[in-house]
Every structure is written in structure tokens, then in C-alpha cells.
């Protein structure tokens, strides 16, 4: 008989020994966000082996902002696990040798002490193994439960495990994995560099970032989710917290079905649904028209000032019977971190000493304050936010450009032949920042070049006015 | 001075021992102990039979009694033939108060015939606990909180299995002890 | 005997300081515990370096990488050294860096060879509580955050002696590595934080509860948590050690 050295807590393992004698064994279906593993096709229980690794690594939290994330499988959220009601799960949790901390896992799907956390406490460079049976169907959060728990969760140690009901789920065309989390950094939103975790802010629930899938822009621009007109989309939405509850809403859609709190009760025709911290929801909707759908936490400052915004790009033929053209049904005032400046408040100034520095600082300012709407590469969003790339409007009149940023603009405007009719708010940035960002824009993305000096901005601040756009320009 | 000499001697000795026992054998520990019959033994003197071992202490009021009864159930479920190949061992976590005499009284009271009860010193108790991954902490002067672990060692001193001492699964353990 | 000389030398070369005894409240209490008193003791100023440990192995070849029995460590033992001319050793750039990837058994043997021992958890925590200017710096603003900041940093190569002296003249207690203690296995917490309010009687034979004395002492939580995840034979890349010694004339300290 083989000799084994078995880790200390074994009572669940002995249960496994009894149950799994007759079950077929297979490797679990897991996937990295935002993808979801395919639906389970078997109609009998199995012994499912899950192998996950906890690893601590520095990754971007936002452009220019790095953070030491503690992760399951190197992503925030961690891998999505898909099992079936009645399965026996044999869980192997490895803690990467480079980790500073011990880690474990508490799966809300587990009925048993600590949700498995007691059995899975693992030192760096080691693996713990434990087993459990999934008794209840539903969409469950898992997270690290090593003390101090708040810190482990705040650093990104959470994910979702889906326990399909015995009869399976109704098939849909697309399934995606979205998980919200709040982050607390020493520096404020957008402050560059490696930002350490701030325990005091976390205790006081003063989040600097609220994001989907671990970073600002994780599902925007090129990383938007995709779908075709006519498809039914199902989103498995979790909220790792640690603190904030999410008011999950998709701009441009109504949820046809909502599995309230990720459980069995179904609500229909819902605009915005609550996702508790440490909880989940499942939403389904059919997309009828092309365009960009925007996922937000409808506590709206989180969406536009802290990063709780993701996109679904729907392609296909127009359907004017359903939607005539105006994509957004409300006005958005994206502001990034900039606020109407309060007199007397000292602000950190990025003082550039050369064109190259203006370019560099301006790029950072763009990413923090403008990119949410005008997008990566300044390509804008059709019918919503004008492009800044190769923009005739921008290149024609530098002084007007300065005025737009300083004093705002409203009314119809035509840019590169397309009409836009939104509101651009005054951006509360310093003279230097405005000079830098405009210089950056003028010298990139096929624009005509040029340089704006802070003195010019200062002058327009005194003399300029809000710009009334003229459709006949 | 003596400490250094002892340290060097122990290391030399351990190199000799290594030749005899596998690298993961508990018998590589040099420690000397006293049984309930006041006989001096080294851990390696227990080689040759499988060991069912727990670290407890005689005045323990909490789960120790359950651990010991579980070990007794295991013993009862063994056939005559298998029983000869297994030794039951209790190592005291409180050697200062669990002297050989105290152990003898305890063994008689609980009916632990043929079992080996060991009393050593604090240092050796810690080494053995470290090797077996038994956690313990003195609470006040009279109590020790400790892991509820029963360890099965093979006849060469290698850890074969470790089980929570409070589980009522003596049959499973007995399986290991057959053959 | 050159072992004695080595030990005397060690006291002078590595340097130890005396930590005056005192009382403190450890993070995990039992139901009726009072503050724990720690007798005066001596502690190494810095943790043990790669070159220190290499010297030890040359004196005690039983602890060499391919000789040490698997009872006493695992295959990551001294994994950060390399083979030079058939000898497993630290390379020149590593010599003043802290030695890691050593098991409790190896650390203990090293200290014994020097006529010393590992510090107890009580002693370690008592000294670690100090800031630069006070024996108990835990209430100083920024104290906890500085320690927590270390956890946000990626693992870097760790040269000993770079952090300032704390109140006792001891360096590197925070911000470098985790350190072995003599009785690290006295932590009966499961590591699963919700259960740690009372000791799980399935796992442990115990009467006491284990409430945290100061739930805001996150750094201490982490240290206790880390210790609970360890087994004596582990060799981990950010875990090293330093040695302690009883102060002359003082009794062996015990925390009961």
C-alpha cells in the first residue's frame, strides 16, 4: 500500500473516500475573466479536480498606476469555476513560492467549516488539498479568508464558482464573467506609480477605485465584450467588495431575467439590480440593436470617477424600429479625477520643461481624465463622443480647444463629418495640465501638430467663455 | 562547553543513524525517554512494529480521553496476528508532571496493557512535536492546548497517516494496520 | 576547539544586544490570561546571512544540502544558492544577504552551534513591538502602515542591516523577511480568520478561547497567521532567522 503523508485536517477527505468510490473523475472547467467555461453536458455527478494557485504580483490598476495584487491564478477576479449540483470537488490550492503571505480559500458554495478555509491554509511554496460536495445550485463567491480578511479581499483575492442545477441552465448565445471590486490606495485616484494598500481608507470605506475585473478599463475599448444583434447574453456578475454594494446596470438594456442574488428566484424586466459585497447576480438580456452597451455601478460617481465602467460592443444591422439613433438616454458628465477647483487648494503640478515632457505628462492626463469617453487612441464613440484623432475641429482652432477645456461646450457640433450633440463639461485641470494634454493631442493620432503653453491657458481662463458650438461651423 | 561537544557528537551520531534509517524516519531523532516502567528508551528502540502514536498528557480534561479511547477502539478491532505487529504509544506533553510513576498509574487506570507511555524533557517533546506537526501551547501552569492528532508510523519510523483524533473512524485506521 | 572560538567570535562579530525584560499582551489571548512577562534576553542585531550559514555548514556537514535528511527539511533547502566547483554555496553577491530557504531544524542547529537558541514567539513579538524611539511603538501613527507597506512590495534581494535600529538596537525585524521562532507551533489558530475567535475543538484539544487582543494590529495578525501555516521542515524563500541567548544570570524564559 502506498505511503502518504496527509495534511493535518482530514475529516472531509475521509468523507471523500467514502463518496467518490464510484464517481467518474474529471478536471474542472475553469476560465480566466471575462470568459466563462462552456456549459456542463453530463447529467450525472462526478468527482471534479480543481487546481488553483495563489500568486502575488504587481499589475496595472489604471494607466500609470501599479498595484501589488494578491490573486487566484494571476487574475482579478480569479478563475471562474463551473461545476454541477452533486459534484464532489477535490480542491488543490497551491501558494506560489514567491508569495509573502499564507493564503487559503473560502468558497461560499461549500457547506463546512469556513467554507474550506480551515483546511486550505497554505504557506508559500506549498499545496493544500481538501474535498467538499456541492449541495446547492447557484452562483457563489469565493475569496481568501486569511486574517486580516479585509486586506486579502481588498487586494483582489476573489472570484466566482457556478454550481449548475441538476437540470442545467437554459442555453444562451454568450456568457461573460464580470466582477466588481473596490480598491484603496495610499495615493488618490490616478496618482501614478506603485500604490500600496491603505488600511485606514479601507476601514473607512473610502474607495479610490471601483472597477470591474481588476482594473480601470479592463473591459473597454479593445477589451470590450462583444456580441451580435439578436443574441441573448448572460452575465455572471459578482462583487468581491470588500466594502461596497453594487447597483449593477447596463446602459441601453433592460434585464429580461435576473437570478436575484445569484440564487433560484427569478425577477424579470429589471433595470438595475443589487449585487451585495460577497454576493452575485445572474442577468440575461437579448440585444436588439447594434452599438456600445455600458455596464456600470449606477452609484454613478463610481462609474465615471473611479472606473466602474465596462463595455459590450454589439455589432449587426440597425434596427430603427427599436432604437432610432440616440444611444444614450441620459447625459454623462465624465470627469475622471478632476474636480472644479476650489480656490486655495494646492494641486500637484506637472510642470513640463520641453515638448517631449508635455507630450508625456499630457498622455497621462488624457488617460486619467479624457479616455473614459474619448477612448484609447482618441477614437471616440460614434454618435456620443467626438474623436480627437485626426480631428478637424481640434486642429482648426487651438484657442477654441483651450476654451472648450476651460469653460465647457454644448450644442451640436460636426467633427470629421459626423454630428454630435452632447455636453462637454469644463474640466477642472491646472493651466499646466491643460497645456500638456492639448499639446499631446495635437502631436498624436494624425493631428496637425503644435504646442500650447500654460501662459496661453492662463490667459484664456480669464478671457475665454463657454463655447457654443454651431452646427454650420 | 559541554553543549558544543554534545552538539558535535549528536551530529556525528546522526550521520551514523542516517545510514540505518530512511531520510524521513522519526527515528533519526536522538532523544532518550523514560517509559512508565522507568526504562530508558530511544525512539529507534520502538522500530520493527507499526506505531499508533499520540501526544497527550494524563491530567488533560478535554479531548485527550477521546483520543485515547479511539486508540483503544483501533486496538480492539485488530486481529490477534495484526495486534502483534502494532505498538500503541502515548507521549506526554507535560513531562515534568507526567513522571514514569504517574504514567504507570494512568496506564493501569485506563487499562492500557502493552502500551508504551513516554516521559522525556521539554526540548525533546518540542522536537518530536515539530516532526509530527503537533501544535501545542501551555495555558497557565496546568493545561496545554494541543492538536488532536493520531499518527501512524510504519516499522521504519516514517509517517504513514495522520488523522484527527476525535473522529470516530477507527475502521479506516485499522485498514492501514492490516497486512 | 574551534567551535568554542567560533561562538565567542560570533557574539562579537554578529553582535547581540540585551533586551530588558518587560510585559506585553500577545495578540492571541486565552480566556483568563494576563499580560505576558518576558525576562531580559539577548538577541542578534541582524538576521543570519548567507555567509554566516555557509560557514556553519562547513563546520557541520550534516546540514549540507544533499546530506540533510528529509525529516528535517524539504527540497527547496538553500535553493537560492548555486553549485560552484561541485560545492553548493552562496555566490559573492549573496554573502551579506539574509539566509532564507532554511528549515526550523537547520536554524535551531545553527543557533545551538553558536551556544545560542532561537527566540521564542513572546520574545520576538516583544522586541518587534518597538519603534525607533520607544519599546512600544504600536500606537505611533504610521507604525502599522509602514509594516503593511512591506506586504505590498514585491520580494527583493535582502541585504541585512539596512533598516534603522529600533529602540533596542535591533535591525530588520520588519521589512526584510519572516523569522523562525522556537515555539512557532504554539499558534493554535486555523488560519481561517472567522474561526479564530474560539479554538476549533475538532482540531485542537483546548479549553481556552483565542480572541484577538487588538484586532487593529494587522501586522501581528499576519505574523501569527504566517507562523500557523508553517511546519518545522519548511524552507521558504522569505523566511530566515536570528538567534537569541539568555541574559547572563537570567532563567530560561517560558510564557506560562
XYZ file of N, CA and C in Angstrom, chain B residues 3-175:
519
model
N 27.811 21.837 25.892
C 26.777 21.949 24.843
C 27.375 21.778 23.468
N 28.567 22.364 23.277
C 29.151 22.274 21.948
C 29.578 20.841 21.656
N 30.180 20.235 22.666
C 30.616 18.850 22.487
C 29.420 17.967 22.167
N 28.389 18.172 22.929
C 27.179 17.365 22.711
C 26.642 17.605 21.312
N 26.637 18.865 20.932
C 26.100 19.197 19.595
C 26.888 18.477 18.514
N 28.208 18.522 18.647
C 29.044 17.874 17.628
C 28.822 16.369 17.639
N 28.782 15.823 18.830
C 28.581 14.376 18.934
C 27.250 13.948 18.342
N 26.245 14.753 18.629
C 24.918 14.425 18.096
C 24.938 14.407 16.577
N 25.663 15.371 16.026
C 25.680 15.436 14.564
C 26.411 14.242 13.969
N 27.509 13.883 14.612
C 28.248 12.716 14.114
C 27.360 11.486 14.217
N 26.733 11.384 15.373
C 25.853 10.248 15.622
C 24.743 10.173 14.578
N 24.213 11.372 14.269
C 23.080 11.355 13.347
C 23.520 10.893 11.970
N 24.775 11.181 11.657
C 25.241 10.723 10.345
C 25.280 9.198 10.298
N 25.630 8.586 11.441
C 25.639 7.127 11.501
C 24.220 6.594 11.398
N 23.313 7.245 12.135
C 21.923 6.815 12.119
C 21.337 6.877 10.723
N 21.744 7.932 10.010
C 21.174 8.111 8.685
C 21.431 6.897 7.809
N 22.526 6.254 8.065
C 22.815 5.065 7.270
C 21.765 3.999 7.533
N 21.254 3.979 8.772
C 20.342 2.902 9.129
C 18.897 3.178 8.771
N 18.454 4.403 8.889
C 17.034 4.711 8.727
C 16.802 5.609 7.519
N 15.612 5.478 6.907
C 15.312 6.341 5.765
C 15.301 7.822 6.176
N 15.524 8.685 5.230
C 15.669 10.119 5.471
C 14.479 10.789 6.119
N 13.299 10.145 6.019
C 12.129 10.781 6.623
C 11.661 10.012 7.861
N 12.564 9.263 8.447
C 12.172 8.470 9.611
C 12.290 9.276 10.902
N 11.281 9.155 11.729
C 11.258 9.825 13.021
C 12.385 9.302 13.915
N 12.879 8.099 13.618
C 13.923 7.518 14.462
C 15.259 8.222 14.305
N 15.344 9.162 13.347
C 16.554 9.956 13.244
C 16.699 10.907 14.425
N 15.607 11.100 15.159
C 15.709 11.909 16.372
C 16.457 11.112 17.429
N 17.359 11.785 18.106
C 18.258 11.103 19.038
C 17.700 10.930 20.423
N 16.548 11.530 20.667
C 16.133 11.728 22.051
C 15.944 10.441 22.856
N 16.260 10.586 24.143
C 16.055 9.482 25.070
C 14.847 9.774 25.946
N 14.073 8.728 26.259
C 12.828 8.882 27.011
C 12.754 7.823 28.108
N 11.830 8.026 29.053
C 11.579 7.009 30.074
C 10.167 6.477 29.921
N 10.036 5.147 29.971
C 8.706 4.561 29.874
C 8.043 4.568 31.239
N 6.793 4.104 31.278
C 6.063 4.052 32.554
C 6.705 3.034 33.502
N 7.564 2.176 32.987
C 8.292 1.230 33.838
C 9.671 1.760 34.176
N 9.862 3.067 33.972
C 11.149 3.722 34.254
C 12.307 3.165 33.456
N 11.993 2.566 32.338
C 13.051 2.041 31.476
C 13.452 3.118 30.481
N 14.786 3.257 30.239
C 15.242 4.274 29.293
C 15.160 3.724 27.880
N 14.524 4.460 27.004
C 14.445 4.034 25.598
C 14.759 5.200 24.675
N 15.290 4.870 23.496
C 15.389 5.841 22.416
C 14.252 5.558 21.448
N 13.883 6.544 20.694
C 12.755 6.351 19.764
C 13.021 5.168 18.845
N 14.281 5.016 18.443
C 14.568 3.941 17.484
C 14.393 2.554 18.100
N 14.347 2.497 19.426
C 14.092 1.204 20.063
C 12.669 0.729 19.792
N 11.827 1.656 19.316
C 10.450 1.279 19.033
C 10.282 0.768 17.607
N 11.401 0.703 16.850
C 11.303 0.258 15.453
C 10.908 -1.212 15.386
N 10.494 -1.625 14.193
C 10.182 -3.038 13.995
C 8.692 -3.327 14.014
N 7.922 -2.442 14.649
C 6.465 -2.596 14.607
C 5.888 -1.279 14.138
N 4.667 -1.306 13.626
C 3.995 -0.039 13.315
C 3.668 0.646 14.641
N 3.654 1.968 14.611
C 3.315 2.706 15.822
C 2.037 3.496 15.610
N 1.157 3.415 16.590
C -0.002 4.306 16.627
C 0.270 5.245 17.787
N 0.504 6.512 17.487
C 1.078 7.406 18.482
C 0.268 8.685 18.629
N 0.135 9.130 19.872
C -0.492 10.433 20.106
C 0.274 11.159 21.193
N 0.231 12.489 21.160
C 0.867 13.292 22.197
C -0.239 13.893 23.060
N -0.282 13.472 24.305
C -1.347 13.923 25.220
C -0.699 14.145 26.586
N -1.504 14.257 27.629
C -0.940 14.275 28.972
C -1.999 13.770 29.937
N -1.570 13.257 31.063
C -2.505 12.468 31.882
C -3.604 13.306 32.513
N -3.303 14.567 32.838
C -4.348 15.353 33.526
C -5.236 16.120 32.555
N -5.145 15.805 31.274
C -5.908 16.536 30.260
C -7.384 16.189 30.334
N -8.219 17.228 30.404
C -9.655 17.016 30.589
C -10.458 17.140 29.320
N -9.842 17.560 28.278
C -10.657 17.918 27.113
C -10.820 16.786 26.138
N -10.118 16.815 25.048
C -10.361 15.757 24.071
C -9.403 14.580 24.213
N -8.379 14.710 25.059
C -7.443 13.589 25.215
C -8.148 12.267 25.512
N -9.099 12.258 26.434
C -9.784 10.989 26.706
C -10.386 10.373 25.453
N -10.934 11.223 24.558
C -11.494 10.696 23.308
C -10.407 10.122 22.423
N -9.270 10.810 22.370
C -8.166 10.309 21.544
C -7.754 8.933 22.031
N -7.593 8.816 23.342
C -7.144 7.536 23.900
C -8.194 6.452 23.653
N -9.480 6.783 23.821
C -10.487 5.739 23.534
C -10.512 5.345 22.086
N -10.284 6.305 21.201
C -10.220 5.950 19.783
C -9.087 4.984 19.519
N -7.954 5.257 20.183
C -6.828 4.341 20.003
C -7.179 2.967 20.552
N -7.913 2.948 21.661
C -8.316 1.656 22.215
C -9.276 0.929 21.287
N -10.178 1.671 20.630
C -11.093 1.037 19.658
C -10.322 0.431 18.512
N -9.316 1.184 18.048
C -8.489 0.660 16.960
C -7.874 -0.657 17.407
N -7.369 -0.635 18.644
C -6.708 -1.832 19.160
C -7.676 -3.011 19.193
N -8.891 -2.713 19.656
C -9.874 -3.789 19.782
C -10.223 -4.398 18.446
N -10.208 -3.583 17.395
C -10.601 -4.069 16.077
C -9.513 -4.829 15.340
N -8.341 -4.913 15.962
C -7.277 -5.640 15.288
C -7.358 -7.122 15.639
N -7.014 -7.943 14.656
C -6.955 -9.378 14.932
C -5.725 -9.660 15.781
N -5.674 -10.849 16.354
C -4.523 -11.231 17.186
C -3.214 -11.041 16.425
N -3.218 -11.545 15.209
C -1.998 -11.515 14.394
C -1.555 -10.075 14.145
N -2.522 -9.225 13.756
C -2.183 -7.833 13.463
C -1.757 -7.099 14.720
N -2.398 -7.437 15.845
C -2.107 -6.748 17.110
C -0.636 -6.886 17.483
N -0.055 -8.011 17.134
C 1.354 -8.234 17.463
C 2.283 -7.333 16.682
N 1.783 -6.829 15.562
C 2.674 -6.041 14.714
C 2.556 -4.553 14.996
N 1.719 -4.174 15.975
C 1.450 -2.752 16.226
C 1.761 -2.400 17.669
N 2.374 -1.228 17.850
C 2.635 -0.746 19.204
C 1.854 0.545 19.414
N 1.197 0.662 20.555
C 0.448 1.888 20.872
C 1.287 2.751 21.805
N 1.455 4.020 21.434
C 2.373 4.898 22.173
C 1.691 6.214 22.546
N 1.858 6.609 23.809
C 1.412 7.946 24.213
C 2.637 8.710 24.700
N 2.858 9.896 24.154
C 3.990 10.714 24.576
C 3.444 11.896 25.365
N 3.994 12.112 26.546
C 3.435 13.173 27.378
C 3.942 14.553 26.977
N 2.998 15.472 26.872
C 3.343 16.866 26.602
C 3.757 17.580 27.887
N 3.551 16.935 29.019
C 3.894 17.561 30.297
C 4.837 16.656 31.058
N 6.059 16.477 30.569
C 6.946 15.501 31.201
C 7.285 15.856 32.644
N 7.234 17.123 33.001
C 7.587 17.490 34.381
C 6.621 16.847 35.369
N 5.306 16.882 35.023
C 4.356 16.276 35.967
C 4.038 14.824 35.629
N 4.161 14.454 34.351
C 3.918 13.061 33.973
C 5.195 12.251 34.094
N 5.594 11.993 35.328
C 6.772 11.162 35.564
C 6.416 9.710 35.256
N 7.411 8.831 35.150
C 7.111 7.414 34.893
C 6.080 6.850 35.881
N 6.194 7.240 37.136
C 5.249 6.694 38.123
C 3.825 7.121 37.801
N 3.676 8.410 37.477
C 2.346 8.932 37.146
C 1.805 8.222 35.906
N 2.692 7.978 34.937
C 2.262 7.307 33.716
C 1.797 5.884 34.017
N 2.489 5.267 34.933
C 2.143 3.876 35.279
C 0.735 3.817 35.867
N 0.459 4.734 36.778
C -0.869 4.771 37.397
C -1.934 5.004 36.345
N -1.668 5.945 35.465
C -2.611 6.283 34.393
C -2.873 5.078 33.494
N -1.804 4.392 33.123
C -1.945 3.233 32.229
C -2.795 2.156 32.880
N -2.573 1.947 34.165
C -3.367 0.932 34.864
C -4.826 1.352 34.919
N -5.050 2.599 35.248
C -6.433 3.086 35.387
C -7.204 2.968 34.081
N -6.545 3.280 32.974
C -7.244 3.257 31.690
C -7.180 1.892 31.028
N -6.440 0.965 31.621
C -6.349 -0.371 31.032
C -5.528 -0.403 29.765
N -4.427 0.310 29.776
C -3.617 0.376 28.554
C -2.521 -0.693 28.604
N -2.957 -1.942 28.565
C -1.985 -3.021 28.670
C -1.138 -3.124 27.425
N 0.151 -3.216 27.637
C 1.051 -3.387 26.500
C 1.368 -2.096 25.774
N 0.794 -0.969 26.224
C 1.098 0.300 25.575
C 2.410 0.844 26.109
N 3.031 1.744 25.360
C 4.248 2.413 25.789
C 3.913 3.872 26.060
N 4.144 4.309 27.299
C 3.924 5.714 27.616
C 5.293 6.327 27.884
N 5.529 7.497 27.300
C 6.865 8.076 27.367
C 6.902 9.434 28.056
N 7.926 9.599 28.906
C 8.174 10.887 29.556
C 9.584 11.320 29.189
N 9.747 12.548 28.722
C 11.076 12.980 28.284
C 11.423 14.317 28.906
N 11.939 15.239 28.090
C 12.135 16.604 28.566
C 11.521 17.564 27.554
N 11.373 18.825 27.980
C 10.636 19.778 27.140
C 11.242 19.934 25.748
N 12.554 19.957 25.685
C 13.232 20.128 24.403
C 12.916 18.982 23.438
N 13.010 17.764 23.952
C 12.757 16.596 23.107
C 11.285 16.513 22.719
N 10.417 16.924 23.657
C 8.987 16.938 23.335
C 8.751 17.897 22.179
N 9.416 19.050 22.202
C 9.223 20.007 21.121
C 9.748 19.458 19.793
N 10.892 18.806 19.823
C 11.440 18.256 18.579
C 10.486 17.238 17.983
N 9.979 16.348 18.830
C 9.077 15.321 18.318
C 7.790 15.953 17.788
N 7.269 16.930 18.519
C 6.049 17.616 18.076
C 6.282 18.301 16.741
N 7.464 18.878 16.562
C 7.777 19.564 15.297
C 7.810 18.578 14.145
N 8.377 17.413 14.419
C 8.491 16.416 13.359
C 7.110 15.876 12.972
N 6.227 15.755 13.966
C 4.886 15.224 13.705
C 3.882 16.308 13.352
N 4.319 17.586 13.421
C 3.407 18.709 13.182
C 2.266 18.736 14.191
N 2.618 18.515 15.434
C 1.643 18.649 16.516
C 1.851 20.027 17.134
N 0.793 20.831 17.152
C 0.895 22.156 17.735
C 0.457 22.102 19.179
N 1.127 22.882 20.021
C 0.692 22.900 21.413
C 1.118 24.177 22.082
N 0.369 24.531 23.112
C 0.636 25.786 23.797
C 0.237 25.620 25.244
N 1.141 26.005 26.125
C 0.817 25.936 27.551
C -0.173 27.029 27.879
N -1.175 26.685 28.638
C -2.160 27.660 29.070
C -2.144 27.643 30.588
N -1.609 28.687 31.189
C -1.427 28.634 32.642
C -0.417 27.537 32.951
N -0.410 27.051 34.159
C 0.601 26.049 34.504
C 0.073 24.635 34.397
N -1.235 24.485 34.281
C -1.788 23.136 34.418
C -2.361 22.588 33.136
N -2.418 23.409 32.103
C -3.099 22.943 30.897
C -2.262 23.186 29.669
N -2.430 22.308 28.733
C -1.798 22.509 27.418
C -2.861 22.316 26.354
N -2.997 23.292 25.485
C -3.858 23.117 24.319
C -2.997 22.511 23.216
N -3.518 21.536 22.524
C -2.682 20.864 21.532
C -3.507 20.248 20.421
N -2.857 19.913 19.309
C -3.561 19.294 18.174
C -4.087 17.927 18.562
N -5.252 17.622 18.015
C -5.841 16.296 18.240
C -5.384 15.333 17.166
N -4.173 14.897 17.228
C -3.681 14.103 16.106
C -3.277 12.705 16.541
N -3.667 11.705 15.754
C -3.123 10.357 15.938
C -2.247 10.082 14.721
N -1.021 9.674 14.983
C -0.096 9.419 13.880
C 0.181 7.933 13.784
N 0.198 7.428 12.558
C 0.599 6.036 12.340
C 1.959 6.058 11.664
N 2.928 5.427 12.317
C 4.262 5.320 11.730
C 4.476 3.891 11.274
N 5.190 3.738 10.162
C 5.485 2.360 9.744
C 6.642 1.815 10.580
N 7.041 0.583 10.281
C 8.030 -0.044 11.182
C 9.426 0.571 11.056
N 9.593 1.485 10.095
C 10.872 2.175 9.966
C 10.774 3.622 10.443
N 9.661 3.953 11.053
C 9.526 5.291 11.626
C 9.044 6.374 10.678
N 8.574 5.988 9.504
C 8.069 7.003 8.583
C 6.590 7.249 8.831
N 6.181 8.506 8.717
C 4.773 8.826 8.940
C 3.946 8.253 7.802
N 2.995 7.411 8.145
C 2.168 6.764 7.134
C 0.843 7.500 6.979
N 0.283 7.890 8.111
C -1.002 8.576 8.063
C -1.202 9.374 9.335
N -1.915 10.492 9.194
C -2.259 11.262 10.390
C -3.740 11.575 10.339
N -4.393 11.369 11.463
C -5.845 11.522 11.480
C -6.258 12.306 12.715
N -7.287 13.101 12.544
C -7.848 13.814 13.685
C -8.272 12.819 14.740
N -7.772 13.024 15.951
C -8.032 12.024 16.986
C -9.462 11.954 17.458
N -10.263 12.969 17.079
C -11.629 12.945 17.581
C -12.602 12.293 16.614
N -12.123 11.850 15.485
C -13.037 11.206 14.544
C -13.322 9.787 14.981
N -14.548 9.378 14.768
C -14.844 8.003 15.145
C -14.750 7.138 13.904
N -13.545 6.999 13.418
C -13.352 6.160 12.233
C -12.236 5.166 12.482
N -12.359 4.447 13.544
C -11.277 3.500 13.830
C -11.108 2.457 12.731
N -12.199 2.177 12.001
C -12.093 1.157 10.955
C -11.102 1.555 9.881
N -11.149 2.829 9.501
C -10.274 3.299 8.440
C -8.819 3.123 8.836
N -8.543 3.497 10.072
C -7.169 3.383 10.536
C -6.754 1.925 10.571
N -7.679 1.113 11.026
C -7.356 -0.310 11.129
C -6.950 -0.874 9.782
N -7.575 -0.339 8.731
C -7.208 -0.790 7.373
C -5.722 -0.667 7.137
